[in-house]
């Protein structure tokens, strides 16, 4: 399939290619670039300060005192994180993140000046310790600050593409600072280097100010003091899963910090034993530069693509797998060779540090902000501050203590040759724990995303039956809304119909009459059971004149149907006119069902009088009772008149009676009732009651394209509600052969069945391969839609003189119709996914995808990304994203879903291209919407495009009137002779629009 639009094929320039290389979109460039500039500038300064203070510290204290830095850093980090969190409750977030960077640099600057001015050795030692400590604190705050800013500026999908580039600023800083630091050390002292670093960091804070000012709408305008009431209720619903998720995030960040500090301690201790003061700073700079180049390449060209390809959690797991298992194993194996044993440990630890830096500051840093996206936006930055910063601080302190304890232990009990392996073993244990936490995070990530969307469904599969029954009992006996209690009874009937009597029977005496009536109806649906007659019989002890007639009639029916040997003579007294009509009709129906000949004659006379009674309620009650009769021969003569009764309630009661008594000759009447809104609900309920008996008639109606679409839709829904094996099989069989709206109706019907069942997957009905084949079929059709949309962009180049404006207007209408077809196809794709995966998750994703908010759209795509396991997942995500038809079509071509057509000849005109595309669209008319097909013919008429006679004939038989009108209008312009021949056959068209059009054409031709 050729992308014929010249603008689309044209060279998109160096910038467009660059964006494609780094996996970035144009609308994200400015934010990403400014974030990158801020992060790079600050990181260069901090890296200069870090390497300088490390050299000073190791020269003054040695590597053995590093754990004190870890312990002190924990206390200081925890305090700063607490201060950061407290400031967010006092000041707007933007003020905090802009002001925190300069506030952190000022103490560092003052400490350097203080050391410069004081030559007392003991004071100088303390200042060096504080310098090293404060630089670590600056790193913690800066990283946390950058992560919070990114989460405010980018949504969950944008972060996957942009944050690898943003965080690459740290890597660029490694390269710049690494290769520049040895040169700086030669021309100035380490104190001067630190002062220069402070000035560079302040320049970075200016960039951050400009960034947050330009995009100030992305930041909350008020401090995060209290959560509003409506948000508070939402957070209470999310409280338990949110706490668990945040707790695992805390552990994950802490374990990563512990693993990094263990590696850092081993690495610096080995360097300290091999280098002096100046050489150590130079080595650290060169090492950082080399690592930075590798990290930079990985971050720019690998990281974002790998995260999108294998997911956030798989990339996050690469660090513990590589650093915790692969490299320690390699070091252990190489150490068995005596010739290289001494160098093995040194270069092994350098390699370990290299891989830790490479993976930590590419994949882990890029994945970090994404992990906080499922947390509600209004509390995200606060939780990110506490969980991220506090976890690093606490873990640093605990790691320092653990290193001291380990050093004491190994010096006392472990041989010198094995002491280094103790720390390697601890690193492996921490890595294994980290992998376990990553797995737990992965299982809770999508669930929290779905809960954040505030969507969920109740089904038998998700409800604990015993607990639910206890909840129903509690709801019914306590004071509350009657409508809510009635809904509880209905829900109980849906989830556990057979067990409903066990719950409802003991409560009958405590319930008001309306709930007694509803409860008895549910109990009768499950079948009258003699075990509950003692609970029902007290309802008959009161006088029927003083009691609710409907409750009395239902109780009467339940008792007599439950008793295997009832005393029918007791029913005869209820035939007396003094009793309510519903009670009389119920007694008559029971006698017709079980009585003697004389009793049946008396019951028939009673029913005959009620069926012809002038009062509506008498007729309704008689028909209701009629449903319980077995022999209807003498009463069937009244059914035709009752079906034409002026009362809607009577007609609906007759429809239910037809289904209850299985009167086959009246089944077409039930189908006819689907056509009218007033009787549709009753008709559906009645047809469902027929189960397989009415299935064949429903299938005939549903598959007849000449029937009204709304009727066909309800026919499919009715088949789904029948729920028998045969009904389900008929839906599966028609799924492959259907298209367009019919396929959508079938899919919704199948999903309804799956939601009602306890097993929400279709492994025993439809395998994944077949579903994916249907998905690819829909996607290929989308390719045709996109290609047609793109080709229609060439309308402006066509030369049709006076009709040019009209052609452009019709072309725009056709393009709009094509985009509407795209929306319909997307809906069907999501429905197909519901057959394979949790309907609740796909529904949450679907609702977010329909939102106008970019944040909601990205959340929906993220839910799908972590739910769908199909090979075509990336294609689906690309299509469901808001991208242009050009990008989507190119992506389909690149992935082999749509074939690339041969480029047209040099002399071929744009009009030929559009004509070929339009003819191809009309050939796919059964897949298009009715409006889109009509637009195709109107466009063909305006552009004088010839359409095959077969397609015209098929369209003239189309069930939709305005489509036939478009085909006739086309014929009247392109083939006057043909239209004259077929006009006599068209004048009886049932659609008024077509009939009027035919009459007008016949008048013009003089044939009328």
PDB file of C-alpha atoms in Angstrom, residues 501 520 523-524 526-537 540 553-568 571 590 593-594 628:
ATOM      1  CA  UNK A 501     -34.762 -19.056  49.519  1.00  0.00           C
ATOM      2  CA  UNK A 520     -41.570 -14.624  47.122  1.00  0.00           C
ATOM      3  CA  UNK A 523     -38.255 -18.007  45.718  1.00  0.00           C
ATOM      4  CA  UNK A 524     -40.806 -19.132  43.103  1.00  0.00           C
ATOM      5  CA  UNK A 526     -35.976 -21.105  42.102  1.00  0.00           C
ATOM      6  CA  UNK A 527     -38.877 -23.567  42.484  1.00  0.00           C
ATOM      7  CA  UNK A 528     -41.281 -24.117  45.381  1.00  0.00           C
ATOM      8  CA  UNK A 529     -39.502 -26.077  48.114  1.00  0.00           C
ATOM      9  CA  UNK A 530     -41.429 -27.881  50.915  1.00  0.00           C
ATOM     10  CA  UNK A 531     -38.573 -27.029  53.310  1.00  0.00           C
ATOM     11  CA  UNK A 532     -39.701 -23.389  53.417  1.00  0.00           C
ATOM     12  CA  UNK A 533     -43.486 -23.791  53.649  1.00  0.00           C
ATOM     13  CA  UNK A 534     -43.365 -23.188  57.419  1.00  0.00           C
ATOM     14  CA  UNK A 535     -41.781 -19.771  56.758  1.00  0.00           C
ATOM     15  CA  UNK A 536     -44.336 -18.875  54.047  1.00  0.00           C
ATOM     16  CA  UNK A 537     -47.541 -20.227  55.602  1.00  0.00           C
ATOM     17  CA  UNK A 540     -51.793 -16.821  54.797  1.00  0.00           C
ATOM     18  CA  UNK A 553     -51.500 -14.627  46.147  1.00  0.00           C
ATOM     19  CA  UNK A 554     -47.771 -15.397  45.887  1.00  0.00           C
ATOM     20  CA  UNK A 555     -47.757 -17.155  49.238  1.00  0.00           C
ATOM     21  CA  UNK A 556     -50.848 -19.141  48.199  1.00  0.00           C
ATOM     22  CA  UNK A 557     -49.140 -20.256  45.007  1.00  0.00           C
ATOM     23  CA  UNK A 558     -45.910 -21.184  46.820  1.00  0.00           C
ATOM     24  CA  UNK A 559     -47.675 -23.310  49.439  1.00  0.00           C
ATOM     25  CA  UNK A 560     -49.831 -25.241  46.969  1.00  0.00           C
ATOM     26  CA  UNK A 561     -46.992 -25.813  44.484  1.00  0.00           C
ATOM     27  CA  UNK A 562     -44.635 -26.955  47.241  1.00  0.00           C
ATOM     28  CA  UNK A 563     -47.124 -29.449  48.747  1.00  0.00           C
ATOM     29  CA  UNK A 564     -47.036 -32.774  46.814  1.00  0.00           C
ATOM     30  CA  UNK A 565     -50.581 -33.668  48.012  1.00  0.00           C
ATOM     31  CA  UNK A 566     -52.455 -30.406  48.545  1.00  0.00           C
ATOM     32  CA  UNK A 567     -56.043 -30.156  49.800  1.00  0.00           C
ATOM     33  CA  UNK A 568     -57.529 -28.417  46.742  1.00  0.00           C
ATOM     34  CA  UNK A 571     -58.830 -23.278  47.225  1.00  0.00           C
ATOM     35  CA  UNK A 590     -54.015 -23.637  40.623  1.00  0.00           C
ATOM     36  CA  UNK A 593     -53.522 -27.105  37.102  1.00  0.00           C
ATOM     37  CA  UNK A 594     -54.367 -29.740  39.743  1.00  0.00           C
ATOM     38  CA  UNK A 628     -49.807 -21.097  35.844  1.00  0.00           C
TER      39      UNK A 628
END
